[in-house]
Short mmCIF file of the C-alpha atoms (twelve columns), coordinates in Angstrom:
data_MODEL
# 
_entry.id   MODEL 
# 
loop_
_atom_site.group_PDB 
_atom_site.id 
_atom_site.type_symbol 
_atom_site.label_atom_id 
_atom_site.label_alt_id 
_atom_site.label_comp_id 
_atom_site.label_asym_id 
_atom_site.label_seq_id 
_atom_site.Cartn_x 
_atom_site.Cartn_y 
_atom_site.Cartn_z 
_atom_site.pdbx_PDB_model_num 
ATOM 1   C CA . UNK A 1   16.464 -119.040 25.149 1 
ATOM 2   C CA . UNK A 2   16.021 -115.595 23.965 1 
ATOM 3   C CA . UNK A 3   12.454 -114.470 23.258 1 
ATOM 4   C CA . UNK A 4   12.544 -110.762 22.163 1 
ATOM 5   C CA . UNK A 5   9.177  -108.969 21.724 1 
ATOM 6   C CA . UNK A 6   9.829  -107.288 18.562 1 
ATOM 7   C CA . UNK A 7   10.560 -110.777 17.023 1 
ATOM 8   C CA . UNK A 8   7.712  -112.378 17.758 1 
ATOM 9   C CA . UNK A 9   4.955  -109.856 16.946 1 
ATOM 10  C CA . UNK A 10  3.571  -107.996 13.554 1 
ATOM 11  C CA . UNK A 11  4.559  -104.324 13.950 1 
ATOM 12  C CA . UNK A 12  1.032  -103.762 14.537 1 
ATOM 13  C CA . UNK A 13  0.531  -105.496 17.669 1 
ATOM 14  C CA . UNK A 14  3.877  -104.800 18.627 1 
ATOM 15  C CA . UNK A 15  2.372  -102.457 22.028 1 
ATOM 16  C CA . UNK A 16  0.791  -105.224 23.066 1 
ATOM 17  C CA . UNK A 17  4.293  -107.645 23.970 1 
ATOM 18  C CA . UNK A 18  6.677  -105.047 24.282 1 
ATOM 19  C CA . UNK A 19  6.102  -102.583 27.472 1 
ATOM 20  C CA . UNK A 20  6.351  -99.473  27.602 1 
ATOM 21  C CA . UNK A 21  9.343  -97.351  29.772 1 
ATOM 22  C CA . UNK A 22  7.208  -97.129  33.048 1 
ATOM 23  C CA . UNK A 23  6.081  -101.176 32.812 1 
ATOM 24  C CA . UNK A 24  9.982  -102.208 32.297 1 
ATOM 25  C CA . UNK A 25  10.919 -102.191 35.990 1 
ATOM 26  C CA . UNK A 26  7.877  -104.309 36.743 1 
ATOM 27  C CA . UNK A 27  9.007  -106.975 34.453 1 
ATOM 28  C CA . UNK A 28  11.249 -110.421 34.901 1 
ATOM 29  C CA . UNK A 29  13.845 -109.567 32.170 1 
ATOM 30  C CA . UNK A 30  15.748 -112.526 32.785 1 
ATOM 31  C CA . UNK A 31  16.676 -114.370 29.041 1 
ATOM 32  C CA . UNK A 32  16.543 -117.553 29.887 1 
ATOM 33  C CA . UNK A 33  15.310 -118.329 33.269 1 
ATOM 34  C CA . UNK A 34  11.733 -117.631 31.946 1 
ATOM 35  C CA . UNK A 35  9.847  -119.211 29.564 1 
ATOM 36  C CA . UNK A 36  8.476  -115.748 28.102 1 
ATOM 37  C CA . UNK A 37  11.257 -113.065 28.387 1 
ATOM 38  C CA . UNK A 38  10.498 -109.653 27.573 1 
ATOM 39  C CA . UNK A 39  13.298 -107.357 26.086 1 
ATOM 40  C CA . UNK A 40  12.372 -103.949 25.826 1 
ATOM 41  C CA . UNK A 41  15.239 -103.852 23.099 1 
ATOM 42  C CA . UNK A 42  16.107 -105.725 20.057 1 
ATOM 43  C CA . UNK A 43  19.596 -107.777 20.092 1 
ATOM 44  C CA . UNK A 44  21.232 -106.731 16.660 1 
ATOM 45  C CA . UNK A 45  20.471 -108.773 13.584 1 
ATOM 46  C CA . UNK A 46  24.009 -109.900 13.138 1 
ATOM 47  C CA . UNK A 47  23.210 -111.458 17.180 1 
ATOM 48  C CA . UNK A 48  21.328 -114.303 15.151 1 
ATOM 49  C CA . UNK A 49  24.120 -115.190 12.317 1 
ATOM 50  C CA . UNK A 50  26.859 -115.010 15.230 1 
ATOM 51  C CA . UNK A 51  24.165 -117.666 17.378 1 
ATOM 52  C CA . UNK A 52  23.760 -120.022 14.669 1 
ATOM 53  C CA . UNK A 53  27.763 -120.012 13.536 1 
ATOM 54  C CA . UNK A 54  28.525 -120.560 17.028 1 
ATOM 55  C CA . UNK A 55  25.901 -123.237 17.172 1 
ATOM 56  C CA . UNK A 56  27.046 -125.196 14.231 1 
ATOM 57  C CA . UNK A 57  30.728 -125.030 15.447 1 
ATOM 58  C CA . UNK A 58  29.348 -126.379 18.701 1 
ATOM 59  C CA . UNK A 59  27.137 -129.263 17.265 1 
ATOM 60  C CA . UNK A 60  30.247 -130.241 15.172 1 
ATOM 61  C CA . UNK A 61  32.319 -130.407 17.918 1 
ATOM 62  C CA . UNK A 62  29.905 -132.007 20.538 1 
ATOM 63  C CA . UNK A 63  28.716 -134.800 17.563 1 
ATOM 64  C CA . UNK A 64  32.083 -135.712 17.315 1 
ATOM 65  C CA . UNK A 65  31.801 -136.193 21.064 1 
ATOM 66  C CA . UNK A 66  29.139 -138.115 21.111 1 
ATOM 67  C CA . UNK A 67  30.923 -140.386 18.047 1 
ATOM 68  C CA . UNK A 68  33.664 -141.157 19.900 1 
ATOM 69  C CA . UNK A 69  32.711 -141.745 23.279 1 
ATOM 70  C CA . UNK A 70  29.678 -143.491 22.805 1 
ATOM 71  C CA . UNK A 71  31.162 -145.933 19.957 1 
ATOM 72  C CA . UNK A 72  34.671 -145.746 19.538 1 
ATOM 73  C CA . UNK A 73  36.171 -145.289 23.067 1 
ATOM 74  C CA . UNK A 74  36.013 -148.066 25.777 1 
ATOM 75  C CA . UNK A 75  33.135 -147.155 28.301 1 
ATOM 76  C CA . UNK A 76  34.469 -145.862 31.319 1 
ATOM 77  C CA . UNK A 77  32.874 -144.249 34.636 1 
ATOM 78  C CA . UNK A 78  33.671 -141.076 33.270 1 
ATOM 79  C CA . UNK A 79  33.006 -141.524 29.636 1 
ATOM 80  C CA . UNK A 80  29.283 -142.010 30.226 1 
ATOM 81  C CA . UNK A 81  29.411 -138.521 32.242 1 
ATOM 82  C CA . UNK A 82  30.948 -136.864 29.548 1 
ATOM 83  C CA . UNK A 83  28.711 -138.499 27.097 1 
ATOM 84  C CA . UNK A 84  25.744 -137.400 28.801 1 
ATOM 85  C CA . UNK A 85  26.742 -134.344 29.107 1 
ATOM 86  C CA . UNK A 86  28.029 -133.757 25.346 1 
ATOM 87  C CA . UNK A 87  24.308 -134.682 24.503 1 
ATOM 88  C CA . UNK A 88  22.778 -132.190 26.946 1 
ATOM 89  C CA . UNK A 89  25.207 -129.518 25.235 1 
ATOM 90  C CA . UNK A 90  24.270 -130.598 21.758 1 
ATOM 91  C CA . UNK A 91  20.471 -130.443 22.576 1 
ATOM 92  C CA . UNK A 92  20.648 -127.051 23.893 1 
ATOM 93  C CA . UNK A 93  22.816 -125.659 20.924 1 
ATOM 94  C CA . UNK A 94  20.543 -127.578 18.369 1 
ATOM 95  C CA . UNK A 95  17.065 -125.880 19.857 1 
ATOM 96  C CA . UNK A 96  19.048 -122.166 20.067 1 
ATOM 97  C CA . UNK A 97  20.201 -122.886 16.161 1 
ATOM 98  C CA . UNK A 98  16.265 -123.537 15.879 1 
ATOM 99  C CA . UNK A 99  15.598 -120.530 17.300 1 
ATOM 100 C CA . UNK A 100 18.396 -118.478 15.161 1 
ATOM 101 C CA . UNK A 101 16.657 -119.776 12.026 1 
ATOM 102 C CA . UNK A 102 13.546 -118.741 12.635 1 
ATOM 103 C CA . UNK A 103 14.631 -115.159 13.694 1 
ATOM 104 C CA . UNK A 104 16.848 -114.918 10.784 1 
ATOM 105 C CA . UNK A 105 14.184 -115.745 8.223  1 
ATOM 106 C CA . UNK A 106 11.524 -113.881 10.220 1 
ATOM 107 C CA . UNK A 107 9.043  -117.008 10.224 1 
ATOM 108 C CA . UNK A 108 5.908  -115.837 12.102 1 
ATOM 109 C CA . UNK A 109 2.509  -117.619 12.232 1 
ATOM 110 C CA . UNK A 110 1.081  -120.210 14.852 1 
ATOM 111 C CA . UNK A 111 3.682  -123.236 13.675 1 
ATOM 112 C CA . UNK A 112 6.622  -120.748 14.129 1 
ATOM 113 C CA . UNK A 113 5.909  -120.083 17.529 1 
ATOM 114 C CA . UNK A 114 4.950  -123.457 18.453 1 
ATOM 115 C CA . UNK A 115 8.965  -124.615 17.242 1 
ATOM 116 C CA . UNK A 116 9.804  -121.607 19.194 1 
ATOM 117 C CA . UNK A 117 7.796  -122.623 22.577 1 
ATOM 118 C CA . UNK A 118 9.354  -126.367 22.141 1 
ATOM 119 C CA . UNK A 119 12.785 -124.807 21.805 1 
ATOM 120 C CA . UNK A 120 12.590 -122.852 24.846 1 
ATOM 121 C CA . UNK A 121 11.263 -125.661 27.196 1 
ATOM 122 C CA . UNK A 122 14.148 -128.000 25.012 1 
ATOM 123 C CA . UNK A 123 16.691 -125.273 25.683 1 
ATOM 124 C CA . UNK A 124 15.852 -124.673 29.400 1 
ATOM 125 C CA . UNK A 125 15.707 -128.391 30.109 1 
ATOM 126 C CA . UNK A 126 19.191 -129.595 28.575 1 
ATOM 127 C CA . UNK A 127 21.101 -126.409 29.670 1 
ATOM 128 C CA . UNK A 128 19.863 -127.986 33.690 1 
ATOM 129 C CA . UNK A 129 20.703 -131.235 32.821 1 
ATOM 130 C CA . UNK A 130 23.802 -130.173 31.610 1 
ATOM 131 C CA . UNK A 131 24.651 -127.931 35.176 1 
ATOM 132 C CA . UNK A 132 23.554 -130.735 36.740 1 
ATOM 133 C CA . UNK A 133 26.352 -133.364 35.237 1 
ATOM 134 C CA . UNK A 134 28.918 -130.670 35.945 1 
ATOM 135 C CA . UNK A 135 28.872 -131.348 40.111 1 
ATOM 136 C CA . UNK A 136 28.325 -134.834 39.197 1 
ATOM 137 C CA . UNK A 137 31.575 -135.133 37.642 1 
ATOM 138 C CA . UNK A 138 33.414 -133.684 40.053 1 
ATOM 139 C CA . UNK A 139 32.395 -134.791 43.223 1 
ATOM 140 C CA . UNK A 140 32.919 -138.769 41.770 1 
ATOM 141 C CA . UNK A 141 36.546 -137.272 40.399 1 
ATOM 142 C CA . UNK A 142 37.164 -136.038 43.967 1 
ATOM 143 C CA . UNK A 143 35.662 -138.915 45.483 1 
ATOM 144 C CA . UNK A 144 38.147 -141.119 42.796 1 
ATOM 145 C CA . UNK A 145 41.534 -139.424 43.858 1 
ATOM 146 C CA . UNK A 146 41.093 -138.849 47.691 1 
ATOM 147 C CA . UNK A 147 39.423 -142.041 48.045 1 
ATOM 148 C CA . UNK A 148 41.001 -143.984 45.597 1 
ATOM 149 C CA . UNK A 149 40.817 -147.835 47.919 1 
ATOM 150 C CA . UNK A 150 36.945 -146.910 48.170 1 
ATOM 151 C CA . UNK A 151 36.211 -145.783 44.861 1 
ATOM 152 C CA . UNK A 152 38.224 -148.600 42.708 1 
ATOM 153 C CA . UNK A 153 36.973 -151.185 44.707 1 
ATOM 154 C CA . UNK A 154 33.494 -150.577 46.417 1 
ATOM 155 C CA . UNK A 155 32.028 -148.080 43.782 1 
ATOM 156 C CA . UNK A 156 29.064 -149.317 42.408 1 
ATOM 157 C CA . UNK A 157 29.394 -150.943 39.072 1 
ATOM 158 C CA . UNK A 158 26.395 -148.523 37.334 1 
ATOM 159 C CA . UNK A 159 26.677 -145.285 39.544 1 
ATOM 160 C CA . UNK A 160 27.739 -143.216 36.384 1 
ATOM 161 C CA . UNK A 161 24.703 -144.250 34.802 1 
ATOM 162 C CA . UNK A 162 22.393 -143.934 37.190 1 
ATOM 163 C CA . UNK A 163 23.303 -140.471 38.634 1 
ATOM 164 C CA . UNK A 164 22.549 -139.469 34.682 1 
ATOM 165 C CA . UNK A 165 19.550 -140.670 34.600 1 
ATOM 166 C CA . UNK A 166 18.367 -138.948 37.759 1 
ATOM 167 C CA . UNK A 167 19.698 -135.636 36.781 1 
ATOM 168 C CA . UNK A 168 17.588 -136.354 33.563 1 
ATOM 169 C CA . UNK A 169 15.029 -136.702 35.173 1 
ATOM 170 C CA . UNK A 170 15.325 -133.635 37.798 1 
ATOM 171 C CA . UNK A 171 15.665 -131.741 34.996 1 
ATOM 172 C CA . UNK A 172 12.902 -132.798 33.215 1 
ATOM 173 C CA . UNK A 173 10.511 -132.360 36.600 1 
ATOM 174 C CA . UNK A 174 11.926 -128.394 37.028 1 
ATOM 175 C CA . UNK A 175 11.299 -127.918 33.593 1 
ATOM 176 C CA . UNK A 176 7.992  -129.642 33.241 1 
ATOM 177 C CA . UNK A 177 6.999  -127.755 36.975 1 
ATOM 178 C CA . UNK A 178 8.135  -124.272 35.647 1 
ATOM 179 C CA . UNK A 179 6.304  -124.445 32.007 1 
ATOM 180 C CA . UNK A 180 3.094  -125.218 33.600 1 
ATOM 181 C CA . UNK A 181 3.530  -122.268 36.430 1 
ATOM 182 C CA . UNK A 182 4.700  -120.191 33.404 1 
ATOM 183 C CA . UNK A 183 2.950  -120.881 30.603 1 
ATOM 184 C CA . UNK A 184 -0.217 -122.757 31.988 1 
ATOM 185 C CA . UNK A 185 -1.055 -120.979 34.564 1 
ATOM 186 C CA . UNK A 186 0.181  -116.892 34.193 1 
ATOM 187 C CA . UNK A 187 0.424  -116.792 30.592 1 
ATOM 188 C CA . UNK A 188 2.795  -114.067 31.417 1 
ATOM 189 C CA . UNK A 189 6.469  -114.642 32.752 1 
ATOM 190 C CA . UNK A 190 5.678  -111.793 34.778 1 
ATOM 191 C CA . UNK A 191 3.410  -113.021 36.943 1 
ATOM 192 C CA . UNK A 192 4.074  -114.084 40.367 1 
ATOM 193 C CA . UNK A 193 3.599  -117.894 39.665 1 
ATOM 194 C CA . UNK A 194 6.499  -118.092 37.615 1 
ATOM 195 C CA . UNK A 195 8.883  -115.482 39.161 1 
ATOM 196 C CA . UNK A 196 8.667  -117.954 42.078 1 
ATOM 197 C CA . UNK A 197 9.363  -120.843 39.884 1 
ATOM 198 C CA . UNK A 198 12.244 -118.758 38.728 1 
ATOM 199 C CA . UNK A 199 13.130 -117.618 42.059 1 
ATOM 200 C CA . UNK A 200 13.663 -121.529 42.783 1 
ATOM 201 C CA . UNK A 201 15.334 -122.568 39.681 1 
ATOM 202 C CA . UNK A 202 17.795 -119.525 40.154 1 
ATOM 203 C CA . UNK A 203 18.630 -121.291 43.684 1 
ATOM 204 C CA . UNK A 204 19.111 -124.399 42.201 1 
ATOM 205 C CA . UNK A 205 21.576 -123.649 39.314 1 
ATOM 206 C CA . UNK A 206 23.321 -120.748 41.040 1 
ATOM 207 C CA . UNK A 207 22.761 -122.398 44.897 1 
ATOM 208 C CA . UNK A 208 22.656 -126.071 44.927 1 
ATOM 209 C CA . UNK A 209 24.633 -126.885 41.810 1 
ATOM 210 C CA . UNK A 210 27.933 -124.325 41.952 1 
ATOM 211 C CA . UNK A 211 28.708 -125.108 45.566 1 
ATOM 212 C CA . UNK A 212 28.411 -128.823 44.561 1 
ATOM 213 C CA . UNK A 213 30.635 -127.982 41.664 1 
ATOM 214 C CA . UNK A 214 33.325 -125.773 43.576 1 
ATOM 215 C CA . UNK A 215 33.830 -127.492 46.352 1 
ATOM 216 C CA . UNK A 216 35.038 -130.667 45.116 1 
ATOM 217 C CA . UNK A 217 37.879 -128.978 42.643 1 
ATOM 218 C CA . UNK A 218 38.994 -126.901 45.143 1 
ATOM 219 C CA . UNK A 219 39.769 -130.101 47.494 1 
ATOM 220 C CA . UNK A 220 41.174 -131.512 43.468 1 
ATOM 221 C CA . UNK A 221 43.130 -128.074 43.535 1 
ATOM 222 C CA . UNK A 222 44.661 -128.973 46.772 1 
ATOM 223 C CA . UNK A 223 45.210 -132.344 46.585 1 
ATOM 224 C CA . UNK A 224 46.515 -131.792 43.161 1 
ATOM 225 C CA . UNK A 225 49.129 -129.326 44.644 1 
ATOM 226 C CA . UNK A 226 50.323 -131.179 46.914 1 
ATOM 227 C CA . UNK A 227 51.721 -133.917 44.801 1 
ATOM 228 C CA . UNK A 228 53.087 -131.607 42.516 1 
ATOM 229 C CA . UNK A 229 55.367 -131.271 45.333 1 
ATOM 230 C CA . UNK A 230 56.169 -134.510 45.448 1 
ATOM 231 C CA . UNK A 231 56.898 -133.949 41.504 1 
ATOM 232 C CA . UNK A 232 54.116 -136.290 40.777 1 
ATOM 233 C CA . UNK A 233 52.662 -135.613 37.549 1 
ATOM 234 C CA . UNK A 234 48.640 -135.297 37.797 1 
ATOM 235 C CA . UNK A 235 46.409 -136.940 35.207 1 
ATOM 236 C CA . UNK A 236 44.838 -135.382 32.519 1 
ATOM 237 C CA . UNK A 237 41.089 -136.046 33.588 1 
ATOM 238 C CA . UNK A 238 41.718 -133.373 36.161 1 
ATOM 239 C CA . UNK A 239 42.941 -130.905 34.134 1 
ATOM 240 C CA . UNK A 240 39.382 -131.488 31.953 1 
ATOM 241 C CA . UNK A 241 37.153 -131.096 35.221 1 
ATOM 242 C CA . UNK A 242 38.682 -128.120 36.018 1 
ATOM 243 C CA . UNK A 243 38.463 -127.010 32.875 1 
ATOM 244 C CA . UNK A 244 34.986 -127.238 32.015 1 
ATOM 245 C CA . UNK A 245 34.051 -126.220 35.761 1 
ATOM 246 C CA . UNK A 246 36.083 -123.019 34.888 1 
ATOM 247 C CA . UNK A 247 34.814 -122.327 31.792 1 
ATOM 248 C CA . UNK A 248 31.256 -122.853 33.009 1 
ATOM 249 C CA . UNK A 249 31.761 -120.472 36.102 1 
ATOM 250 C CA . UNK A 250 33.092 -118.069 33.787 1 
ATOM 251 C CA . UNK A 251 30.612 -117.614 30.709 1 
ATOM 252 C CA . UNK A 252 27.588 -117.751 33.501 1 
ATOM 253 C CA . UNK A 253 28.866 -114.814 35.665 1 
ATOM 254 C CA . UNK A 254 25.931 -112.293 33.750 1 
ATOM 255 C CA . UNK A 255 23.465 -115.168 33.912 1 
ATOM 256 C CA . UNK A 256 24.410 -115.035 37.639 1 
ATOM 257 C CA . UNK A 257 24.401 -111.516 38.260 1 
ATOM 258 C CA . UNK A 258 21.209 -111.051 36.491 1 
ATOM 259 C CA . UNK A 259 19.014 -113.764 38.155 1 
ATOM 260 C CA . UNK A 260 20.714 -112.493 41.684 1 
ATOM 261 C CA . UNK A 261 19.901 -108.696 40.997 1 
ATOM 262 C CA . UNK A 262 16.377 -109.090 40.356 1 
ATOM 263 C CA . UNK A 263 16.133 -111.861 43.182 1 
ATOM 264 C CA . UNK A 264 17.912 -110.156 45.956 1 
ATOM 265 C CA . UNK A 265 16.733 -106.806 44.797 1 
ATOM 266 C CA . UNK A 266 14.174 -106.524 41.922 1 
ATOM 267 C CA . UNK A 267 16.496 -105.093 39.747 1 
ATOM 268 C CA . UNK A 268 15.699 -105.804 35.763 1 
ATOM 269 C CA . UNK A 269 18.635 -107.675 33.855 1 
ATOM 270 C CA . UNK A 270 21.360 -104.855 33.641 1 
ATOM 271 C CA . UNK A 271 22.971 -106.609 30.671 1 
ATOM 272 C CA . UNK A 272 21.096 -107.701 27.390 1 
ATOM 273 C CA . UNK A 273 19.796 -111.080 27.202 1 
ATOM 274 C CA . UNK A 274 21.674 -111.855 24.161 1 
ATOM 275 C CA . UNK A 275 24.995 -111.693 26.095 1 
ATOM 276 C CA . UNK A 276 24.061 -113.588 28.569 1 
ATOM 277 C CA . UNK A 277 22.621 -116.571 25.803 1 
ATOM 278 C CA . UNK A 278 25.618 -115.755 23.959 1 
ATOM 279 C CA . UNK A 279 28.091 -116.921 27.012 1 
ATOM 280 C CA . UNK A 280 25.640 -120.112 27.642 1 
ATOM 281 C CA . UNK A 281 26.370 -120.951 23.785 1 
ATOM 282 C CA . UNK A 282 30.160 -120.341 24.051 1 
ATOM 283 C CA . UNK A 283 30.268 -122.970 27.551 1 
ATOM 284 C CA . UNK A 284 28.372 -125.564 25.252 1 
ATOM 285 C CA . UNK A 285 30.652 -125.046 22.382 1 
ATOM 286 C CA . UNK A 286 33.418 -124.710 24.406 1 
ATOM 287 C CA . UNK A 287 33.668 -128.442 25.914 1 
ATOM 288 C CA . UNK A 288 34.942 -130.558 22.766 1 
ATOM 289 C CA . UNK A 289 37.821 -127.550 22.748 1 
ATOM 290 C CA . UNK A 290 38.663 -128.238 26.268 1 
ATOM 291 C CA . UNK A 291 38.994 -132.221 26.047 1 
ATOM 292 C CA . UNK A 292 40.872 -131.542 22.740 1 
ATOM 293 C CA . UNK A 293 43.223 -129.220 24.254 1 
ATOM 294 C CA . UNK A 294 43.581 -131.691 27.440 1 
ATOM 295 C CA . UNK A 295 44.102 -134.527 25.247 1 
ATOM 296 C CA . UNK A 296 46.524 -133.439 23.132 1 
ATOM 297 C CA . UNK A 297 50.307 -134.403 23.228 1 
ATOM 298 C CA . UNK A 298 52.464 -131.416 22.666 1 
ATOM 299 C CA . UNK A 299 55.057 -133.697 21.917 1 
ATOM 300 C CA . UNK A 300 53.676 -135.165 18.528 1 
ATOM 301 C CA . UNK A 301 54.365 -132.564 15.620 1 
ATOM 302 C CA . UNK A 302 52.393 -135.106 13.215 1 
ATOM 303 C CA . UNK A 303 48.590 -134.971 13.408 1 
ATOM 304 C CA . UNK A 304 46.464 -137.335 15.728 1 
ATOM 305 C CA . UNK A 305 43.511 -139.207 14.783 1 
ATOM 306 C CA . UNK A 306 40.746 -137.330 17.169 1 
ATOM 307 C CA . UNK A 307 40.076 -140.696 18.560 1 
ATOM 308 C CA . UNK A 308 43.680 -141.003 20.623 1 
ATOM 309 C CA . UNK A 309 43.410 -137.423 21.517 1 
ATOM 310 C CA . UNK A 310 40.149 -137.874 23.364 1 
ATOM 311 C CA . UNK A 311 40.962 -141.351 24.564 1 
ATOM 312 C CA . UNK A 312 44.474 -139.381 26.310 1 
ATOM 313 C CA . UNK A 313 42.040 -136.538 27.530 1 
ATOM 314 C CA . UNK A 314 40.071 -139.238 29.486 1 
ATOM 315 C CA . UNK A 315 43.341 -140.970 31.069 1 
ATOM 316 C CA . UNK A 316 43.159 -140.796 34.821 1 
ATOM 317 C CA . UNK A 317 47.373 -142.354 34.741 1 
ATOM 318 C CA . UNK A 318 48.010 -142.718 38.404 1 
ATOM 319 C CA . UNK A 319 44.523 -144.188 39.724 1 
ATOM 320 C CA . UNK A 320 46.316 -147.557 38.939 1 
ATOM 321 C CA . UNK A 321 48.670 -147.144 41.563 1 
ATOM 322 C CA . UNK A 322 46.697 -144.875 43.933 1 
ATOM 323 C CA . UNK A 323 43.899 -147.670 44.029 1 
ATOM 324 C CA . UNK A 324 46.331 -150.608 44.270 1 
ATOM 325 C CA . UNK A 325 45.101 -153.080 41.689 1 
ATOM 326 C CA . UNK A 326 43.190 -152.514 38.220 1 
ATOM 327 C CA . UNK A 327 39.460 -153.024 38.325 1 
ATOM 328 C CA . UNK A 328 36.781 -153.052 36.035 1 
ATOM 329 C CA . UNK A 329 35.763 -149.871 36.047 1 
ATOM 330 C CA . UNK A 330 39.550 -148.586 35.919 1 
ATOM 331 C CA . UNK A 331 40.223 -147.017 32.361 1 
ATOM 332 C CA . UNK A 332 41.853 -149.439 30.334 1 
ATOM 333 C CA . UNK A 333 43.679 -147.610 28.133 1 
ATOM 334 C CA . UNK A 334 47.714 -147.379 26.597 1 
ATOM 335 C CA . UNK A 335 49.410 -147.104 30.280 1 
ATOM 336 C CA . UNK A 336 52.561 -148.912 30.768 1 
ATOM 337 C CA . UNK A 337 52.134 -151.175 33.994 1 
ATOM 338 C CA . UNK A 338 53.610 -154.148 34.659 1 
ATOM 339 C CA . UNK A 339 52.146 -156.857 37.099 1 
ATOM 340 C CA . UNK A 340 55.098 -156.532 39.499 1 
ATOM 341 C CA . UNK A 341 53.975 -152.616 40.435 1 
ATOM 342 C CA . UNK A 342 50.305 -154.059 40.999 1 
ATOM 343 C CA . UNK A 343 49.820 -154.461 44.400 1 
# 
């Protein structure tokens, strides 16, 4: 979450937050891998209408998300990852719209920053738990098409949920860990305490998480390729984890860059924290676009209720046939089998 110095400060004390040209090397720049970040520019006011438009398209979208697959559409494996993961999105757009109110109206005093402190450690803690569903999805949609016998048949019943609730929690130990170094402890994000913890949640996002994350769609890519050969057509729920794997990889390429500069070579953030926050907002936002897009049938001029159009977007069509028999946690949804091609 951004935390800019000349927000947060009367002009009078202004020296005191902001530092001066020969303290800016010296200082962990990085928007929203600290809890404190110190700019030593201001984003443009118009940065904080453009935040909290983008935020309120996003919370739209994601609600209706959350509407849908948590009431409306028939629990699946994958419909509790993507309903975990809609909520982690709608969390961290919710505390940056916090945060774009507050700058907008230029509320200052000691409840001000208090809403701003608890949107930062909000922020910072759904934006990991939402990395952290991103691997998650696609290792189990890997492990659901190459391994389709093991997966339909010996998967456990409440994997989905419980891999959620442990990257919950993980996220909610880093964060709890890196406020207390941060906060706690230095007071300052520049001290060596929490450029450590930084050091180590920079590793795990950009590290742990992305390899987890790449490697399974590129052996989806592959396998995905090869039936097209076999003019087989591929289900939809691959085209969404690609998707939002793609449009996560993209929009966090300055986050990246940043965190690796300074890490690798104590380099301050070359680009402005606002574009980096402003590519974290568009990957939350961008989701409920993605499994709209996926879900859609070209095919239909008339309008769809939203309801089919996500249900379609979830539709993993061959997995019937790949895993030989229908199981309880295969999606039951419109597909035309017959019990004679059960096997």
């Amino acid at each position: 979450m951004v935390g800019n110095c000349s927000w947060e400060g009367q002009p009078a004390d202004r020296s005191k937050m902001c530092p001066g040209p020969s303290e800016a090397p010296e200082l962990y720049s990085r928007g929203f891998l600290t809890i404190e970040p110190i700019s030593p520019l201001p984003p443009p006011a118009v940065m904080n209408y453009i935040f909290l438009l983008l935020c309120l398209c996003g919370l739209v979208g994601n609600g209706l998300v959350l509407w849908f697959f948590g009431f409306s559409i028939k629990r699946t494996p994958f419909s509790i990852y993507f309903l975990h993961l809609a909520s982690a999105d709608a969390g961290y757009l919710f505390s940056k719209a916090v945060f774009s109110i507050l700058n907008t109206g230029g509320f200052l005093g000691t409840f001000a920053d208090y809403i701003r402190a608890v949107c930062r450690v909000a922020g910072l803690c759904t934006f990991v738990a939402s990395v952290g569903l991103l691997p998650a999805i696609s290792s189990e949609r890997c492990a659901s098409v190459l391994f389709p016998a093991w997966y339909w048949h010996q998967r456990p019943r409440r994997l989905s949920a419980v891999v959620c609730a442990l990257l919950w929690a993980l996220a909610l130990l880093v964060t709890g860990i890196h406020h207390y170094f941060c906060v706690f402890l230095d007071r300052q994000a520049s001290g060596p305490a929490c450029r450590h913890m930084d050091t180590f949640l920079g590793i795990l996002l950009f590290l742990v998480f992305c390899p987890l994350m790449v490697l399974p769609c590129l052996a989806l890519i592959l396998h995905v390729e090869c039936r097209a050969r076999r003019r087989q057509r591929s289900a939809k729920l691959n085209h969404v984890v690609l998707a939002t794997d793609s449009v996560f990889l993209v929009s966090s390429i300055y986050l990246g860059i940043d965190w690796f500069l300074f890490w690798v070579f104590q380099i301050p953030a070359p680009f402005p924290e606002y574009v980096t926050d402003l590519c974290i907002c568009i990957n939350s936002s961008a989701k409920p676009v993605v499994y709209f897009l996926a879900g859609r049938d070209k095919s239909q001029r008339l309008w769809e209720p939203l309801r089919v159009v996500f249900q379609r977007a979830l539709r993993d069509g061959a997995e019937l046939g790949e895993a030989g028999a229908g199981t309880p946690n295969t999606v039951t949804m419109e597909m035309q089998c017959t019990p004679g091609n059960a096997s």
